[in-house]
Short mmCIF file of N, CA and C in Angstrom, two decimals:
data_model
loop_
_atom_site.label_atom_id
_atom_site.label_comp_id
_atom_site.label_asym_id
_atom_site.label_seq_id
_atom_site.Cartn_x
_atom_site.Cartn_y
_atom_site.Cartn_z
N UNK A 1 0.86 -1.18 0.00
CA UNK A 1 0.00 0.00 0.00
C UNK A 1 0.90 1.23 0.00
N UNK A 2 0.49 2.23 -0.70
CA UNK A 2 1.26 3.45 -0.86
C UNK A 2 1.20 4.28 0.41
N UNK A 3 2.19 5.10 0.69
CA UNK A 3 2.30 5.87 1.92
C UNK A 3 1.05 6.71 2.19
N UNK A 4 0.58 7.43 1.20
CA UNK A 4 -0.59 8.29 1.40
C UNK A 4 -1.83 7.44 1.70
N UNK A 5 -1.92 6.27 1.05
CA UNK A 5 -3.05 5.38 1.31
C UNK A 5 -3.01 4.88 2.76
N UNK A 6 -1.83 4.53 3.23
CA UNK A 6 -1.69 4.05 4.61
C UNK A 6 -2.08 5.13 5.61
N UNK A 7 -1.61 6.32 5.39
CA UNK A 7 -1.93 7.42 6.32
C UNK A 7 -3.42 7.73 6.31
N UNK A 8 -4.02 7.72 5.14
CA UNK A 8 -5.46 7.98 5.04
C UNK A 8 -6.24 6.88 5.75
N UNK A 9 -5.86 5.62 5.53
CA UNK A 9 -6.55 4.50 6.18
C UNK A 9 -6.42 4.59 7.70
N UNK A 10 -5.24 4.96 8.20
CA UNK A 10 -5.04 5.09 9.64
C UNK A 10 -5.94 6.18 10.20
N UNK A 11 -6.00 7.31 9.52
CA UNK A 11 -6.83 8.42 9.99
C UNK A 11 -8.30 8.05 9.96
N UNK A 12 -8.72 7.36 8.92
CA UNK A 12 -10.12 6.94 8.81
C UNK A 12 -10.46 5.93 9.90
N UNK A 13 -9.58 4.96 10.13
CA UNK A 13 -9.82 3.96 11.18
C UNK A 13 -9.93 4.62 12.55
N UNK A 14 -9.05 5.56 12.82
CA UNK A 14 -9.09 6.26 14.11
C UNK A 14 -10.39 7.05 14.25
N UNK A 15 -10.77 7.75 13.21
CA UNK A 15 -12.01 8.54 13.25
C UNK A 15 -13.21 7.62 13.44
N UNK A 16 -13.20 6.46 12.79
CA UNK A 16 -14.30 5.51 12.94
C UNK A 16 -14.37 5.01 14.39
N UNK A 17 -13.22 4.67 14.98
CA UNK A 17 -13.19 4.19 16.37
C UNK A 17 -13.71 5.26 17.33
N UNK A 18 -13.40 6.51 17.03
CA UNK A 18 -13.82 7.62 17.90
C UNK A 18 -15.27 8.04 17.64
N UNK A 19 -15.91 7.42 16.66
CA UNK A 19 -17.31 7.72 16.38
C UNK A 19 -17.54 8.99 15.60
N UNK A 20 -16.51 9.50 14.94
CA UNK A 20 -16.65 10.76 14.22
C UNK A 20 -17.52 10.63 12.97
N UNK A 21 -17.75 9.40 12.51
CA UNK A 21 -18.57 9.20 11.33
C UNK A 21 -20.03 8.92 11.67
N UNK A 22 -20.33 8.79 12.95
CA UNK A 22 -21.71 8.52 13.37
C UNK A 22 -22.57 9.75 13.09
N UNK A 23 -23.75 9.51 12.62
CA UNK A 23 -24.76 10.57 12.42
C UNK A 23 -24.38 11.61 11.37
N UNK A 24 -23.60 11.24 10.38
CA UNK A 24 -23.30 12.16 9.29
C UNK A 24 -24.47 12.19 8.31
N UNK A 25 -24.71 13.35 7.73
CA UNK A 25 -25.76 13.40 6.71
C UNK A 25 -25.31 12.55 5.53
N UNK A 26 -26.23 11.83 4.93
CA UNK A 26 -25.90 10.98 3.80
C UNK A 26 -25.50 9.57 4.20
N UNK A 27 -25.52 9.26 5.49
CA UNK A 27 -25.15 7.92 5.93
C UNK A 27 -26.10 6.90 5.33
N UNK A 28 -25.54 5.80 4.81
CA UNK A 28 -26.35 4.74 4.23
C UNK A 28 -26.75 4.97 2.79
N UNK A 29 -26.38 6.10 2.23
CA UNK A 29 -26.70 6.39 0.83
C UNK A 29 -25.42 6.33 0.00
N UNK A 30 -25.53 6.01 -1.29
CA UNK A 30 -24.33 5.96 -2.14
C UNK A 30 -23.66 7.33 -2.23
N UNK A 31 -22.35 7.31 -2.35
CA UNK A 31 -21.62 8.56 -2.50
C UNK A 31 -21.75 9.08 -3.92
N UNK A 32 -21.73 10.38 -4.05
CA UNK A 32 -21.70 11.02 -5.36
C UNK A 32 -20.22 11.17 -5.72
N UNK A 33 -19.74 10.36 -6.65
CA UNK A 33 -18.31 10.30 -6.93
C UNK A 33 -17.77 11.57 -7.58
N UNK A 34 -18.56 12.32 -8.26
CA UNK A 34 -18.11 13.57 -8.88
C UNK A 34 -18.41 14.76 -7.99
N UNK A 35 -18.56 14.51 -6.70
CA UNK A 35 -18.88 15.57 -5.75
C UNK A 35 -17.69 16.52 -5.61
N UNK A 36 -17.92 17.78 -5.88
CA UNK A 36 -16.86 18.77 -5.72
C UNK A 36 -17.21 19.77 -4.61
N UNK A 37 -18.01 19.31 -3.66
CA UNK A 37 -18.46 20.21 -2.60
C UNK A 37 -17.33 20.66 -1.68
N UNK A 38 -16.22 19.93 -1.66
CA UNK A 38 -15.09 20.33 -0.82
C UNK A 38 -14.21 21.37 -1.50
N UNK A 39 -14.44 21.61 -2.78
CA UNK A 39 -13.69 22.61 -3.53
C UNK A 39 -14.43 23.95 -3.39
N UNK A 40 -13.74 25.00 -3.01
CA UNK A 40 -14.41 26.30 -2.90
C UNK A 40 -15.13 26.66 -4.20
N UNK A 41 -16.30 27.27 -4.06
CA UNK A 41 -17.15 27.56 -5.22
C UNK A 41 -16.42 28.34 -6.31
N UNK A 42 -15.59 29.30 -5.92
CA UNK A 42 -14.91 30.12 -6.92
C UNK A 42 -13.81 29.37 -7.67
N UNK A 43 -13.43 28.17 -7.20
CA UNK A 43 -12.39 27.39 -7.87
C UNK A 43 -12.94 26.21 -8.66
N UNK A 44 -14.21 25.88 -8.48
CA UNK A 44 -14.77 24.66 -9.08
C UNK A 44 -14.65 24.63 -10.60
N UNK A 45 -15.01 25.71 -11.27
CA UNK A 45 -14.96 25.72 -12.74
C UNK A 45 -13.53 25.48 -13.23
N UNK A 46 -12.59 26.15 -12.61
CA UNK A 46 -11.19 25.97 -13.00
C UNK A 46 -10.69 24.56 -12.75
N UNK A 47 -11.02 24.01 -11.59
CA UNK A 47 -10.61 22.64 -11.27
C UNK A 47 -11.21 21.65 -12.25
N UNK A 48 -12.49 21.84 -12.57
CA UNK A 48 -13.17 20.94 -13.51
C UNK A 48 -12.51 21.04 -14.89
N UNK A 49 -12.17 22.24 -15.30
CA UNK A 49 -11.51 22.44 -16.59
C UNK A 49 -10.15 21.74 -16.62
N UNK A 50 -9.37 21.91 -15.56
CA UNK A 50 -8.07 21.24 -15.49
C UNK A 50 -8.22 19.73 -15.47
N UNK A 51 -9.20 19.24 -14.73
CA UNK A 51 -9.43 17.80 -14.65
C UNK A 51 -9.79 17.25 -16.02
N UNK A 52 -10.69 17.93 -16.72
CA UNK A 52 -11.11 17.47 -18.04
C UNK A 52 -9.98 17.55 -19.07
N UNK A 53 -9.02 18.44 -18.84
CA UNK A 53 -7.88 18.57 -19.75
C UNK A 53 -6.77 17.58 -19.42
N UNK A 54 -6.96 16.78 -18.37
CA UNK A 54 -5.99 15.75 -18.04
C UNK A 54 -4.91 16.15 -17.06
N UNK A 55 -5.03 17.34 -16.47
CA UNK A 55 -4.04 17.76 -15.48
C UNK A 55 -4.35 17.13 -14.13
N UNK A 56 -3.31 16.77 -13.41
CA UNK A 56 -3.48 16.15 -12.10
C UNK A 56 -2.98 17.10 -11.01
N UNK A 57 -3.56 16.99 -9.81
CA UNK A 57 -3.00 17.75 -8.68
C UNK A 57 -1.57 17.27 -8.40
N UNK A 58 -0.76 18.10 -7.77
CA UNK A 58 0.63 17.72 -7.50
C UNK A 58 0.78 16.39 -6.77
N UNK A 59 -0.15 16.08 -5.86
CA UNK A 59 -0.07 14.83 -5.11
C UNK A 59 -0.18 13.63 -6.05
N UNK A 60 -1.11 13.72 -7.00
CA UNK A 60 -1.30 12.60 -7.92
C UNK A 60 -0.19 12.55 -8.97
N UNK A 61 0.35 13.69 -9.34
CA UNK A 61 1.51 13.69 -10.24
C UNK A 61 2.68 12.97 -9.56
N UNK A 62 2.87 13.25 -8.27
CA UNK A 62 3.96 12.60 -7.53
C UNK A 62 3.72 11.10 -7.44
N UNK A 63 2.48 10.70 -7.25
CA UNK A 63 2.16 9.27 -7.18
C UNK A 63 2.42 8.61 -8.53
N UNK A 64 2.04 9.30 -9.60
CA UNK A 64 2.27 8.78 -10.95
C UNK A 64 3.77 8.59 -11.18
N UNK A 65 4.58 9.57 -10.76
CA UNK A 65 6.03 9.48 -10.89
C UNK A 65 6.58 8.33 -10.04
N UNK A 66 6.04 8.14 -8.85
CA UNK A 66 6.47 7.06 -7.97
C UNK A 66 6.23 5.71 -8.65
N UNK A 67 5.04 5.53 -9.22
CA UNK A 67 4.72 4.28 -9.89
C UNK A 67 5.61 4.07 -11.12
N UNK A 68 5.89 5.15 -11.84
CA UNK A 68 6.77 5.05 -13.01
C UNK A 68 8.18 4.61 -12.60
N UNK A 69 8.71 5.22 -11.54
CA UNK A 69 10.04 4.85 -11.07
C UNK A 69 10.07 3.41 -10.57
N UNK A 70 9.02 2.99 -9.89
CA UNK A 70 8.95 1.61 -9.39
C UNK A 70 8.96 0.62 -10.55
N UNK A 71 8.19 0.91 -11.59
CA UNK A 71 8.16 0.04 -12.77
C UNK A 71 9.52 0.00 -13.46
N UNK A 72 10.15 1.16 -13.61
CA UNK A 72 11.48 1.21 -14.23
C UNK A 72 12.50 0.42 -13.42
N UNK A 73 12.43 0.57 -12.12
CA UNK A 73 13.36 -0.13 -11.24
C UNK A 73 13.20 -1.64 -11.37
N UNK A 74 11.96 -2.10 -11.46
CA UNK A 74 11.70 -3.54 -11.60
C UNK A 74 12.22 -4.08 -12.93
N UNK A 75 12.24 -3.24 -13.96
CA UNK A 75 12.64 -3.69 -15.29
C UNK A 75 14.12 -3.46 -15.59
N UNK A 76 14.82 -2.74 -14.73
CA UNK A 76 16.22 -2.38 -15.01
C UNK A 76 17.17 -3.40 -14.40
N UNK A 77 18.13 -3.83 -15.21
CA UNK A 77 19.12 -4.79 -14.72
C UNK A 77 20.50 -4.15 -14.54
N UNK A 78 20.75 -3.05 -15.19
CA UNK A 78 22.05 -2.38 -15.13
C UNK A 78 22.24 -1.77 -13.74
N UNK A 79 23.34 -2.12 -13.08
CA UNK A 79 23.60 -1.73 -11.70
C UNK A 79 23.60 -0.21 -11.50
N UNK A 80 24.30 0.52 -12.34
CA UNK A 80 24.40 1.98 -12.20
C UNK A 80 23.03 2.64 -12.36
N UNK A 81 22.28 2.18 -13.34
CA UNK A 81 20.94 2.75 -13.56
C UNK A 81 20.01 2.43 -12.39
N UNK A 82 20.13 1.21 -11.83
CA UNK A 82 19.31 0.83 -10.67
C UNK A 82 19.60 1.74 -9.48
N UNK A 83 20.89 2.03 -9.25
CA UNK A 83 21.26 2.91 -8.14
C UNK A 83 20.66 4.31 -8.31
N UNK A 84 20.71 4.83 -9.53
CA UNK A 84 20.14 6.15 -9.80
C UNK A 84 18.63 6.13 -9.56
N UNK A 85 17.95 5.11 -10.05
CA UNK A 85 16.50 5.01 -9.85
C UNK A 85 16.15 4.87 -8.37
N UNK A 86 16.94 4.10 -7.63
CA UNK A 86 16.70 3.94 -6.19
C UNK A 86 16.87 5.27 -5.46
N UNK A 87 17.89 6.06 -5.85
CA UNK A 87 18.08 7.38 -5.25
C UNK A 87 16.88 8.29 -5.55
N UNK A 88 16.45 8.29 -6.81
CA UNK A 88 15.30 9.11 -7.20
C UNK A 88 14.05 8.69 -6.43
N UNK A 89 13.87 7.40 -6.26
CA UNK A 89 12.71 6.88 -5.54
C UNK A 89 12.76 7.29 -4.07
N UNK A 90 13.92 7.19 -3.46
CA UNK A 90 14.06 7.61 -2.05
C UNK A 90 13.79 9.10 -1.88
N UNK A 91 14.30 9.92 -2.81
CA UNK A 91 14.04 11.36 -2.76
C UNK A 91 12.54 11.66 -2.84
N UNK A 92 11.87 10.97 -3.73
CA UNK A 92 10.43 11.16 -3.90
C UNK A 92 9.67 10.71 -2.65
N UNK A 93 10.09 9.60 -2.05
CA UNK A 93 9.44 9.13 -0.82
C UNK A 93 9.61 10.14 0.31
N UNK A 94 10.79 10.73 0.42
CA UNK A 94 11.02 11.75 1.45
C UNK A 94 10.15 12.96 1.19
N UNK A 95 10.11 13.42 -0.05
CA UNK A 95 9.27 14.56 -0.41
C UNK A 95 7.81 14.30 -0.08
N UNK A 96 7.32 13.13 -0.45
CA UNK A 96 5.92 12.80 -0.19
C UNK A 96 5.65 12.66 1.30
N UNK A 97 6.59 12.09 2.03
CA UNK A 97 6.42 11.95 3.47
C UNK A 97 6.30 13.31 4.14
N UNK A 98 7.12 14.27 3.72
CA UNK A 98 7.06 15.62 4.28
C UNK A 98 5.76 16.32 3.89
N UNK A 99 5.35 16.12 2.65
CA UNK A 99 4.17 16.81 2.14
C UNK A 99 2.90 16.33 2.83
N UNK A 100 2.84 15.05 3.18
CA UNK A 100 1.60 14.49 3.70
C UNK A 100 1.66 14.17 5.19
N UNK A 101 2.63 14.72 5.88
CA UNK A 101 2.76 14.45 7.31
C UNK A 101 1.52 14.89 8.08
N UNK A 102 0.88 15.96 7.65
CA UNK A 102 -0.27 16.52 8.35
C UNK A 102 -1.60 15.94 7.88
N UNK A 103 -1.59 14.94 7.01
CA UNK A 103 -2.84 14.40 6.47
C UNK A 103 -3.80 13.91 7.54
N UNK A 104 -3.38 13.08 8.52
CA UNK A 104 -4.36 12.62 9.51
C UNK A 104 -5.01 13.76 10.28
N UNK A 105 -4.26 14.78 10.61
CA UNK A 105 -4.81 15.92 11.34
C UNK A 105 -5.83 16.65 10.48
N UNK A 106 -5.50 16.89 9.22
CA UNK A 106 -6.41 17.59 8.31
C UNK A 106 -7.69 16.79 8.10
N UNK A 107 -7.57 15.48 7.95
CA UNK A 107 -8.75 14.64 7.74
C UNK A 107 -9.65 14.67 8.96
N UNK A 108 -9.08 14.56 10.15
CA UNK A 108 -9.86 14.59 11.38
C UNK A 108 -10.57 15.93 11.53
N UNK A 109 -9.87 17.03 11.23
CA UNK A 109 -10.50 18.35 11.33
C UNK A 109 -11.66 18.47 10.36
N UNK A 110 -11.52 17.93 9.16
CA UNK A 110 -12.60 18.00 8.17
C UNK A 110 -13.80 17.19 8.65
N UNK A 111 -13.57 16.00 9.20
CA UNK A 111 -14.66 15.16 9.70
C UNK A 111 -15.39 15.88 10.83
N UNK A 112 -14.64 16.50 11.74
CA UNK A 112 -15.27 17.23 12.83
C UNK A 112 -16.11 18.39 12.30
N UNK A 113 -15.60 19.09 11.29
CA UNK A 113 -16.34 20.21 10.70
C UNK A 113 -17.64 19.72 10.07
N UNK A 114 -17.57 18.63 9.30
CA UNK A 114 -18.76 18.08 8.65
C UNK A 114 -19.76 17.63 9.70
N UNK A 115 -19.27 16.97 10.74
CA UNK A 115 -20.16 16.48 11.79
C UNK A 115 -20.85 17.64 12.50
N UNK A 116 -20.08 18.69 12.79
CA UNK A 116 -20.62 19.85 13.49
C UNK A 116 -21.69 20.55 12.65
N UNK A 117 -21.44 20.69 11.34
CA UNK A 117 -22.38 21.42 10.49
C UNK A 117 -23.58 20.59 10.09
N UNK A 118 -23.45 19.25 10.06
CA UNK A 118 -24.58 18.42 9.64
C UNK A 118 -25.47 18.01 10.80
N UNK A 119 -24.90 17.89 12.00
CA UNK A 119 -25.67 17.50 13.17
C UNK A 119 -26.13 16.06 13.08
N UNK A 120 -26.84 15.56 14.11
CA UNK A 120 -27.32 14.18 14.10
C UNK A 120 -28.35 13.97 13.00
N UNK A 121 -28.34 12.76 12.44
CA UNK A 121 -29.28 12.44 11.36
C UNK A 121 -30.66 12.15 11.91
#
């Protein structure tokens, strides 16, 4: 499992144990997968345009690069090239670790905000 996935799963599990998901509006109903309600209204049109044009947020670009480096590393037999790819992969892992260190805190704060504004179902 990828680092960001692990951190998100940990934060979700903790929030579930603490009951932060109890009584949320929409509980028991299917999610709207194209929901952009978390994007500020003044940015939605721009984000949708970028998404439709194939641009990814920096986090997903980094994940795409991580997967590309992993695939290259698996296919490379030359020792010098493997060392370079391993260095690049480690640099990217460090960058991603620093960038997403605050993810569990941000997720918990968002859940608390949603719970506070939606109230009991």
